XYZ file of C-alpha atoms in Angstrom:
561
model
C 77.148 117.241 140.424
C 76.676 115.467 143.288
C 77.535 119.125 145.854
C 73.971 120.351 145.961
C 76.064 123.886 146.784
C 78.881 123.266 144.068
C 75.642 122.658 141.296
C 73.706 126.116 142.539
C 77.100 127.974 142.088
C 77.318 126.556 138.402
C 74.103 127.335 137.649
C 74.308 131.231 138.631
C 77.267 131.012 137.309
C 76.345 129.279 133.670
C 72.938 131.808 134.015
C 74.919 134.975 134.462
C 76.863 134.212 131.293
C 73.834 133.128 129.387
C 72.725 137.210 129.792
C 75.801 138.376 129.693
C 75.782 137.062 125.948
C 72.307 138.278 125.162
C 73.036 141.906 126.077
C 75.731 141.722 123.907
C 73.394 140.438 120.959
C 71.328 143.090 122.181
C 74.045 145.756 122.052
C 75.392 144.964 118.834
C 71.865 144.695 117.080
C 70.506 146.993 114.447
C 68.186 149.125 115.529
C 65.740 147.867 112.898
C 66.184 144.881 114.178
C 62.837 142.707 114.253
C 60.375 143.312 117.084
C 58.118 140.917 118.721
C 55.215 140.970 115.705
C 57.605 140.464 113.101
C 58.986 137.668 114.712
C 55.646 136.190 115.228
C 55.757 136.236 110.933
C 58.789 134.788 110.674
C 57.811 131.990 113.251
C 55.062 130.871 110.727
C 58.619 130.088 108.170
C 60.035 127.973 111.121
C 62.358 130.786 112.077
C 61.720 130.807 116.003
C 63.316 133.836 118.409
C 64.983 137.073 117.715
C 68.412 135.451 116.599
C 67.260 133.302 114.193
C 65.624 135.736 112.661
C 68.615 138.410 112.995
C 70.678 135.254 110.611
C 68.048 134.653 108.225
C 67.784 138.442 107.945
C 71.955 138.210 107.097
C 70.904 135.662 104.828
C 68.811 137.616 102.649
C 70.862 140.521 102.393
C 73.097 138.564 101.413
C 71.201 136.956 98.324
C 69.888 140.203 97.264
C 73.120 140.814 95.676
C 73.554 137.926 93.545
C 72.508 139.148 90.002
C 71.247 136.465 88.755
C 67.774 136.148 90.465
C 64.296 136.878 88.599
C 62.329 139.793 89.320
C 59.921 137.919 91.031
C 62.803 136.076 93.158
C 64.269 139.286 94.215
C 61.155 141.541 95.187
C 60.161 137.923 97.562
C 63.595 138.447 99.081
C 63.262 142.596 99.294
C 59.732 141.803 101.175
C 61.043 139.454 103.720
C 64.160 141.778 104.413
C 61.454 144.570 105.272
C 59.553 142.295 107.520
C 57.256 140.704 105.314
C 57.861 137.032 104.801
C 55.910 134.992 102.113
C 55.864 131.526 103.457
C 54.517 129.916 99.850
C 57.295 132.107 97.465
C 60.803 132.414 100.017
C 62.088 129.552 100.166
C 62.206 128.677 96.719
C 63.352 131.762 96.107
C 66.115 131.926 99.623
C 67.400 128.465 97.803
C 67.421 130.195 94.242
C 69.796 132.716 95.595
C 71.692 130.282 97.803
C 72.747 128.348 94.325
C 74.390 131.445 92.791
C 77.189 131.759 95.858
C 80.358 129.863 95.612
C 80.116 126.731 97.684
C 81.979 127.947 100.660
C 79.181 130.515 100.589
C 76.393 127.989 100.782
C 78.199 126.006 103.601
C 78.779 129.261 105.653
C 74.964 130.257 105.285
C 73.751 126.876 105.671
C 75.943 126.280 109.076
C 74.453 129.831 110.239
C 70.928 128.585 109.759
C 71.580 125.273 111.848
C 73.334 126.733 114.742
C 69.983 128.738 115.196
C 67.722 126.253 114.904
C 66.220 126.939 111.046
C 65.030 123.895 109.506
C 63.927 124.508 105.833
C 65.457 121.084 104.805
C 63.905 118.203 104.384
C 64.347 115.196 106.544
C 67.268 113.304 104.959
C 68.590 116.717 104.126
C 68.412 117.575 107.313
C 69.982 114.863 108.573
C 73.040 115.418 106.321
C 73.095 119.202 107.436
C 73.615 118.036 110.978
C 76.564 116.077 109.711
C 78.049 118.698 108.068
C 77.779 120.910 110.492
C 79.368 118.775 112.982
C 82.414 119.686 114.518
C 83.252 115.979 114.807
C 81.901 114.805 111.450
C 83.495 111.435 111.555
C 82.071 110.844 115.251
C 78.809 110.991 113.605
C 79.310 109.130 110.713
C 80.509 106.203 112.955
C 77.666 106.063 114.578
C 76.094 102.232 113.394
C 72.658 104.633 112.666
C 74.093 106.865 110.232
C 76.183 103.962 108.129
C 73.357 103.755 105.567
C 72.637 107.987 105.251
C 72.772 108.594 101.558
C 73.271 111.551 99.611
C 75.083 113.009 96.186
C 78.348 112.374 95.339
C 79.923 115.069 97.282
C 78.457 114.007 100.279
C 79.595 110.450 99.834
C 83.231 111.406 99.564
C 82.772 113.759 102.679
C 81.558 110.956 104.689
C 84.710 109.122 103.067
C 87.277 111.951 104.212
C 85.992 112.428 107.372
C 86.213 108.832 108.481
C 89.291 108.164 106.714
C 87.951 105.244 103.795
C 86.045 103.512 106.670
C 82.626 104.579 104.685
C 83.161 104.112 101.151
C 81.728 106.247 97.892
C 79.168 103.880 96.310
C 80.216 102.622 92.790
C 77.438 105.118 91.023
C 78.995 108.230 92.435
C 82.865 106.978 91.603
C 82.894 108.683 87.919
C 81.569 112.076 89.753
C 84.484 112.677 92.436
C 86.982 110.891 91.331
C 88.388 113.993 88.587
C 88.501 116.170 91.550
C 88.622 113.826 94.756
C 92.010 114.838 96.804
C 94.233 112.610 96.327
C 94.627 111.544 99.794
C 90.842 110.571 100.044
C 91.437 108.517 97.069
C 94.579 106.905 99.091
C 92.303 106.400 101.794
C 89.401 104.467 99.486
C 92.365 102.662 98.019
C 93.738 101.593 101.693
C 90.103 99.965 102.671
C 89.496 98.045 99.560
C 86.687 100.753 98.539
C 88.578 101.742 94.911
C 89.532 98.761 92.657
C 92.087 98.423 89.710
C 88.997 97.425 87.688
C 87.703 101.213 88.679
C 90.848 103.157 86.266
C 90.636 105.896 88.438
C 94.280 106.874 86.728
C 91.895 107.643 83.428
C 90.284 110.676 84.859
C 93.728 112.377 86.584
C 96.755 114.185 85.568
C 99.269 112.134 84.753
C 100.889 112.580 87.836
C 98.185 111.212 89.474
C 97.715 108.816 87.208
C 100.612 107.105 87.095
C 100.715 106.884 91.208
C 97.322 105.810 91.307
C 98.060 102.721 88.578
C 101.512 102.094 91.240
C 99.111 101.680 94.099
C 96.522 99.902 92.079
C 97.686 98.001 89.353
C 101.196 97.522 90.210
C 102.144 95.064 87.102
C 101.376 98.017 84.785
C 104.201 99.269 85.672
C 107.625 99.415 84.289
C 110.902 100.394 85.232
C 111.402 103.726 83.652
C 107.882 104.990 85.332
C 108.976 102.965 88.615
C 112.338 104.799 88.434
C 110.169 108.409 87.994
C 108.575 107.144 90.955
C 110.976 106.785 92.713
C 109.662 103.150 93.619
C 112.853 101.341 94.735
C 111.175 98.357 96.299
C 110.069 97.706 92.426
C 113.275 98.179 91.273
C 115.567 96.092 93.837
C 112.843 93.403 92.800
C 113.156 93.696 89.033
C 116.975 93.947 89.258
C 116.816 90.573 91.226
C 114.394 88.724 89.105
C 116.750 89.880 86.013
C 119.590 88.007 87.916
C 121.540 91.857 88.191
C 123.683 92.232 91.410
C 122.007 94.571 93.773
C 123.497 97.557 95.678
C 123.014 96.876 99.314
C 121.021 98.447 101.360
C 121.202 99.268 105.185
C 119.179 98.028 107.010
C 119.174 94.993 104.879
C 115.920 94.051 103.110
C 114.234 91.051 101.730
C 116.023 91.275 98.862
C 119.618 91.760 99.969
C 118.446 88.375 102.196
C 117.715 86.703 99.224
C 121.017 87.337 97.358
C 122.292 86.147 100.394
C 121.002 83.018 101.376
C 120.008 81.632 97.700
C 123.127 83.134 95.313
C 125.678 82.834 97.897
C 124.124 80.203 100.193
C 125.263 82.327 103.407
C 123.515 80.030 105.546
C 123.790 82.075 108.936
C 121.260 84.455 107.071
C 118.609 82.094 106.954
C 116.907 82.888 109.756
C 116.479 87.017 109.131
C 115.475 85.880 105.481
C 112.710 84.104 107.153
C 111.215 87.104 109.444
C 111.636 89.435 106.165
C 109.876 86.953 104.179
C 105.732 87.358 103.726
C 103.800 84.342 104.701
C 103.555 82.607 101.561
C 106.970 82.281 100.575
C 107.856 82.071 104.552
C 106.238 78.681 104.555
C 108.019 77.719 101.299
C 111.659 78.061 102.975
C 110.637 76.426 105.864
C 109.180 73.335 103.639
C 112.576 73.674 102.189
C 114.862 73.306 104.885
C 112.648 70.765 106.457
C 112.501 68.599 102.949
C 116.192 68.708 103.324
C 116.423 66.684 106.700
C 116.382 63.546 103.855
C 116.234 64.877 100.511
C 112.565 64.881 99.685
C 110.869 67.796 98.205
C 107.595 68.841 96.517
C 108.031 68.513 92.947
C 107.197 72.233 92.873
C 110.422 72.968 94.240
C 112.807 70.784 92.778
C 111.777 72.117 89.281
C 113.145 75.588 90.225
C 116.486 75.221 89.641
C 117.265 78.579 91.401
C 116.987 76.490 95.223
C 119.387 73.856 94.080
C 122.134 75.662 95.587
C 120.072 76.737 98.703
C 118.788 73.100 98.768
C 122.528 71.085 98.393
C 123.845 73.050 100.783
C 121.246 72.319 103.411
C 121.031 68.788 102.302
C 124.156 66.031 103.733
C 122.953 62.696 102.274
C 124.822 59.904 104.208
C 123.342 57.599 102.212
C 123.858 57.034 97.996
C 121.570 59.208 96.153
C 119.556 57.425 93.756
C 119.687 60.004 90.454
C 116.452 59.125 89.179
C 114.622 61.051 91.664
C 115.207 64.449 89.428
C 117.317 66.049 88.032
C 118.486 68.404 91.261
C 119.374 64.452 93.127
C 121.155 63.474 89.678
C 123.513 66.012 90.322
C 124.138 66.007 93.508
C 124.669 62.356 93.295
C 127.340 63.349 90.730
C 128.875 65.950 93.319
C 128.759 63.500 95.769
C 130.610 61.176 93.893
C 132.901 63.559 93.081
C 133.353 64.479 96.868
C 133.886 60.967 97.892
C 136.329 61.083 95.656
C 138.785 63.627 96.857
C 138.455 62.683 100.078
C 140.190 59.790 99.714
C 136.495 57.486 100.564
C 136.552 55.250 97.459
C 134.532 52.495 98.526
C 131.546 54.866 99.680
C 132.558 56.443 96.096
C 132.118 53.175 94.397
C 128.362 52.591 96.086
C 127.199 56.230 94.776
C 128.671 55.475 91.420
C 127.130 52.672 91.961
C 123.900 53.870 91.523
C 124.225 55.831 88.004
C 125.493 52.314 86.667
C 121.727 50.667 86.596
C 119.677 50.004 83.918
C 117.560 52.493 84.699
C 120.033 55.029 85.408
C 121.543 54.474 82.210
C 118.147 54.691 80.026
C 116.522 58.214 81.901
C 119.848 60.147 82.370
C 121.456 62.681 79.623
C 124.092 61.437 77.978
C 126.501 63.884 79.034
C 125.788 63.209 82.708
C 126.389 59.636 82.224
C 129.519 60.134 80.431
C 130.818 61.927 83.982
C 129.585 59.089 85.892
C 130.907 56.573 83.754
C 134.535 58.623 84.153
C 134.245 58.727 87.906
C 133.098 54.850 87.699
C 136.340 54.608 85.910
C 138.470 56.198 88.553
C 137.330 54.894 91.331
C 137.950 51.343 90.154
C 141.648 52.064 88.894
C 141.994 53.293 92.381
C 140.629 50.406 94.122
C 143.120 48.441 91.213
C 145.669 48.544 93.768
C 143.484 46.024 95.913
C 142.868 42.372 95.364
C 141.074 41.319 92.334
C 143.505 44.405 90.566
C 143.283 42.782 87.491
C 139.085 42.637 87.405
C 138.850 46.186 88.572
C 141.123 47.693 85.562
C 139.033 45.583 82.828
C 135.757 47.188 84.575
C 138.267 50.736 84.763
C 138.331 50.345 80.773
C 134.573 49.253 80.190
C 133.845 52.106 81.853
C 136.062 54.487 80.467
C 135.321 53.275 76.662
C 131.438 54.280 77.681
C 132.707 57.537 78.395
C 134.780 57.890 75.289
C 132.253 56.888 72.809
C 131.390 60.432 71.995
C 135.120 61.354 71.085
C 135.298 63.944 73.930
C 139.207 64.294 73.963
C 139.470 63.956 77.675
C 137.555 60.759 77.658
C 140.019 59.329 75.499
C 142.703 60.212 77.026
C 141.556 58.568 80.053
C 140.619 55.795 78.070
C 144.264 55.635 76.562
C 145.640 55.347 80.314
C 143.904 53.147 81.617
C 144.728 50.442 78.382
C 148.193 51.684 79.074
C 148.090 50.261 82.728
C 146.587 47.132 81.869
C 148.991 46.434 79.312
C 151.548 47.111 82.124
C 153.156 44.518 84.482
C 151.228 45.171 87.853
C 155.391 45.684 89.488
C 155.937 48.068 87.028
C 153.081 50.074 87.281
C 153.894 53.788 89.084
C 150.581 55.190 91.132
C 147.671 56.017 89.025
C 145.247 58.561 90.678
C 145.485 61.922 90.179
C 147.898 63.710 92.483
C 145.698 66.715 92.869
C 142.630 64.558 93.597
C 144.765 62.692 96.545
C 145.351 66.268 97.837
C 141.703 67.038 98.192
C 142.249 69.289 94.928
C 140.199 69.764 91.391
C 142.481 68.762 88.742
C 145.309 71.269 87.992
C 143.721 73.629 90.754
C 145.480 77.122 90.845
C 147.772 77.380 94.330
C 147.957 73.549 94.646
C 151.901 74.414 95.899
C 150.486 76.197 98.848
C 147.845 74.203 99.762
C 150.558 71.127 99.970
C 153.074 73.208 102.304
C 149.720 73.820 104.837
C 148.477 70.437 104.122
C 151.905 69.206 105.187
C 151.741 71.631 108.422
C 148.579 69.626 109.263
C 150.043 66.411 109.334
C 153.056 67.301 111.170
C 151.164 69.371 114.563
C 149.428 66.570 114.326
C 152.353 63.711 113.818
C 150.844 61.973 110.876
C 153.799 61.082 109.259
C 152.749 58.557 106.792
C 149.680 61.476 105.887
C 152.605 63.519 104.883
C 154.821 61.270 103.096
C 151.649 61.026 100.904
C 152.092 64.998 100.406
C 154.940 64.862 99.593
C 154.637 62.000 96.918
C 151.573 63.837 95.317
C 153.749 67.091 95.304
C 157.036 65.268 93.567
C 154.188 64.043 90.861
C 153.044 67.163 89.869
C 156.629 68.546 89.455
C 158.068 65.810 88.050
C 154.610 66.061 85.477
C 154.877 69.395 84.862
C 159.063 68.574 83.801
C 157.927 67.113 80.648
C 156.456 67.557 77.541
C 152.862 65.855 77.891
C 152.192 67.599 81.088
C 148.938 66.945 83.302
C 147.420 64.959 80.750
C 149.752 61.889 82.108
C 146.832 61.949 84.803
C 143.408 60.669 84.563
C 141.816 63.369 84.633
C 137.716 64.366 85.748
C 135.846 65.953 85.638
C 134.894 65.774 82.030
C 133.419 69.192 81.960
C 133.309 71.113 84.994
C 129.856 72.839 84.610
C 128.018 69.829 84.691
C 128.646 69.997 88.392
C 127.888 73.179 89.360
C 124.110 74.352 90.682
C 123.038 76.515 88.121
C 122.664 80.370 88.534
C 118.936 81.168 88.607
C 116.241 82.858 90.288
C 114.145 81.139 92.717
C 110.621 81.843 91.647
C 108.986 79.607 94.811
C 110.833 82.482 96.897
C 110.805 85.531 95.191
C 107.678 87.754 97.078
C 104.913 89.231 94.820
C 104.878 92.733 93.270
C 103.054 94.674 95.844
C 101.442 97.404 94.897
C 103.425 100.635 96.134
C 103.095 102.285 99.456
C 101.138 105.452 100.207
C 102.586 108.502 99.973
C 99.922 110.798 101.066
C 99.346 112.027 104.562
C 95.932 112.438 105.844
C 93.610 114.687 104.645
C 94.269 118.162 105.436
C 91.467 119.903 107.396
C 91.639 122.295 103.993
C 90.883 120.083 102.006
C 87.905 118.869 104.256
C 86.305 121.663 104.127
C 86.633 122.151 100.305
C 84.816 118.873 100.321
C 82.230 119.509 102.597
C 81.337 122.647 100.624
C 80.476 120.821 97.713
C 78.343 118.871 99.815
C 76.769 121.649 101.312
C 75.446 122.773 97.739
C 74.236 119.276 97.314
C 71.999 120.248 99.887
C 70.126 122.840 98.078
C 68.217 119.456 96.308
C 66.354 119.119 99.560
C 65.551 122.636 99.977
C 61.472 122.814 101.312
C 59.183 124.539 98.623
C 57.705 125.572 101.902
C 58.303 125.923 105.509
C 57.841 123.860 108.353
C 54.574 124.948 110.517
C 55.298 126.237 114.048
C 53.290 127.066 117.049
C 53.086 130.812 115.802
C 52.179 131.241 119.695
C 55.206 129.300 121.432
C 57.522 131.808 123.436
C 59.895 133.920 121.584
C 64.030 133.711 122.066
């Protein structure tokens, strides 16, 4: 203190307790307690001042009553009870008795011998005493000093426990605390990278334990049943994914319910929170993916997993024609495009992507039941450019095309085949329209609710005074009736697709994506302070290995407590 007045106070102050406590060891004393000449003996065993010796004297009495001591052991204890200490034959025989009590025993005797000052430990024993006896063990252990103390096994996982995993149980003493380590000090080991799968600590715990410990450490070992006894839901939203099974939301949404979102039903406004729930890795593959799709170029990585095609064609508006070459994934959606083109009404921009299946090499790398759609939308778009000039030269190409298309007998083909000879074979004047009336309404081929998309189609048109827009309506509409009036039906229409899967993005799961099984969370809380103690008992009868065989000299002369 700084208050020269304020600092005498506290010191008559601090003084008047400091009797105030030694009449009341004085009170409560035996009266056999030991006087100055005994202590003088006892200060020869390194017990120095009338309350050390008062605990060591606890102490004894104490070990006379374990049963298992020799003769010899006990009448060395009896002799040093009545005030006459061997300082060659006690402490052998103080640490003989000391290792028949129960640990919490040892810890309770060897804490009572610190706090008064009784050293009969050797130095690194010592040193690990002081630890233990710390009220603020993991203070200590901190301490950059103490980060290479050693000791047995028990001591090890106390210095573990007390600082939480930040000091971890060397690899030898692993197989000696790990059957009966708490399981929260095995959590904490696990959390700082100081217990490995290649440890199996699962093989020496219940099975319980065991299988929580193989969860948190070997995560792949698991399966769904033992996930499901778990309770490990994270494990099982991700296997249910992976398996392609629909998922039961959750709220808040996680990473998976993102997933099924963005990448099975392409909900682009989701693409963002997918990327925030996303860990790094696969975070920087989605954002290489929506940045390939600015013009269509990809790692090869990703446009083998078929499970982003849908993610990828949706983020991807080529304005240019797709060369199908490239892959597979721009094969298709230069068929889709096509298609597209198509119903929109865009033939000419439908005739350059058609275009571009129609080359040599095209035609050599592509499956043959992709090429037979592209040679039937080839087909189409030139009868609908027939109506043109050169009409004539554009429904000869219109059947070259179509008899490539028919040469594997696919009904359809034919059929389309059969028209288009039909039309050629027809005076141009007498030739009625030949697209596809549902195509010129935007429409697959004998879509369901075609009626009502023609009465809000025609809507449209008239808000916005497009008469000859709905006159076309209207002559599509009278088509399909006047179609559906006789026996042959839709099939008096050229009809495409071929097959209607071979446009759509297949259903799969997008590996590139999909995070890595992590191993499961901890479920522990922190060590309790019971189970600290339990811990540092064991310890504490670790110590008994650096027990003195004799005692410490001390000035036998210095001043007494």
């Amino acid at each position: 203190m700084t208050d020269p007045v304020a600092a005498r106070r506290a010191a008559i102050a601090a003084e008047k307790e400091r009797l105030a406590r030694a009449r009341e060891r004085r009170s409560s004393r035996e009266p056999a307690g030991a006087n100055g000449f005994a202590q003088r003996k006892w200060r020869w065993l390194g017990v120095n001042g009338a309350e050390a010796v008062d605990t060591v004297l606890a102490v004894l009495k104490d070990l006379l009553e374990a049963p298992t001591l020799t003769d010899g052991q006990r009448d060395t204890l009896n002799r040093a009870a009545t005030g006459a200490p061997d300082r060659e034959a006690l402490l052998p025989a103080v640490r003989a008795g000391l290792a028949t009590l129960e640990p919490q025993d040892v810890l309770g005797h060897l804490r009572a011998l610190w706090a008064v000052g009784v050293r009969w430990l050797n130095e690194p024993g010592s040193e690990r005493c002081r630890i233990l006896c710390s009220t603020a063990p993991g203070i200590e252990l901190v301490n950059v000093r103490h980060r290479a103390i050693s000791g047995g096994p028990a001591f090890s996982l106390f210095a573990t426990a007390a600082t939480r995993g930040a000091i971890p149980v060397p690899n030898a003493h692993l197989p000696h605390v790990l059957p009966w380590a708490p399981l929260s000090v095995i959590d904490d080991l696990v959390d700082h990278g100081g217990l490995m799968a290649e440890d199996r600590p699962w093989e020496v715990r219940d099975e319980a334990d065991a299988l929580y410990l193989r969860a948190r450490l070997a995560p792949s070992s698991i399966g769904s049943q033992e996930a499901a006894r778990l309770g490990w839901d994270d494990f099982l939203r991700r296997r249910a994914f992976l398996g392609g099974n629909t998922i039961v939301r959750q709220e808040p949404e996680d990473v998976w319910d993102l997933l099924y979102d963005v990448v099975a039903d392409v909900h682009l406004p989701s693409l963002d929170a997918l990327d925030t729930a996303l860990p790094r890795a696969q975070q920087i593959e989605l954002r290489n993916l929506k940045s390939g799709a600015l013009n269509g170029q990809w790692a090869m990585e990703t446009v083998r997993d078929k499970g982003l095609w849908k993610l990828m064609a949706a983020l991807w508006r080529p304005t240019e024609p797709v060369d199908p070459t490239r892959s597979d994934f721009h094969a298709l959606v230069a068929l889709r495009r096509a298609y597209d083109l198509i119903k929109s009404g865009d033939m000419a921009e439908a005739d350059r992507q058609v275009e571009a299946f129609l080359r040599k090499r095209a035609v050599d790398s592509l499956p043959a039941e992709l090429m037979r759609e592209a040679y039937t939308l080839a087909a189409y778009v030139a009868v609908a450019m027939s109506a043109g000039a050169g009409g004539s030269a554009k429904l000869a190409l219109a059947e070259e095309h179509a008899l490539k298309a028919a040469e594997t007998g696919d009904a359809t083909a034919e059929r389309n085949l059969a028209l288009v000879r039909t039309w050629r074979n027809t005076l141009r004047n007498q030739r009625g329209p030949m697209t596809n009336p549902f195509l010129d309404l935007g429409l697959d081929h004998a879509a369901e609710g075609w009626e009502r998309h023609c009465r809000d189609l025609f809507r449209r048109h008239e808000l916005a005074g497009d008469q000859a827009s709905q006159a076309r309506v209207n002559q599509a509409e009278d088509r399909i009736h006047d179609a559906l009036r006789h026996e042959a039906g839709l099939d008096v229409f050229f009809r495409l697709p071929l097959v209607r899967s071979h446009y759509e993005m297949p259903d799969a799961v997008p590996r590139q994506l999909v995070p890595p099984l992590e191993p499961m969370a901890r479920r522990t809380p922190p060590t309790s302070g019971t189970d600290l103690e339990a811990i540092r008992a064991r310890a504490a009868v670790e110590l008994l290995d650096d027990f003195r065989s004799t005692a410490p000299h001390l000035d036998r002369h210095g001043p007494t407590r």
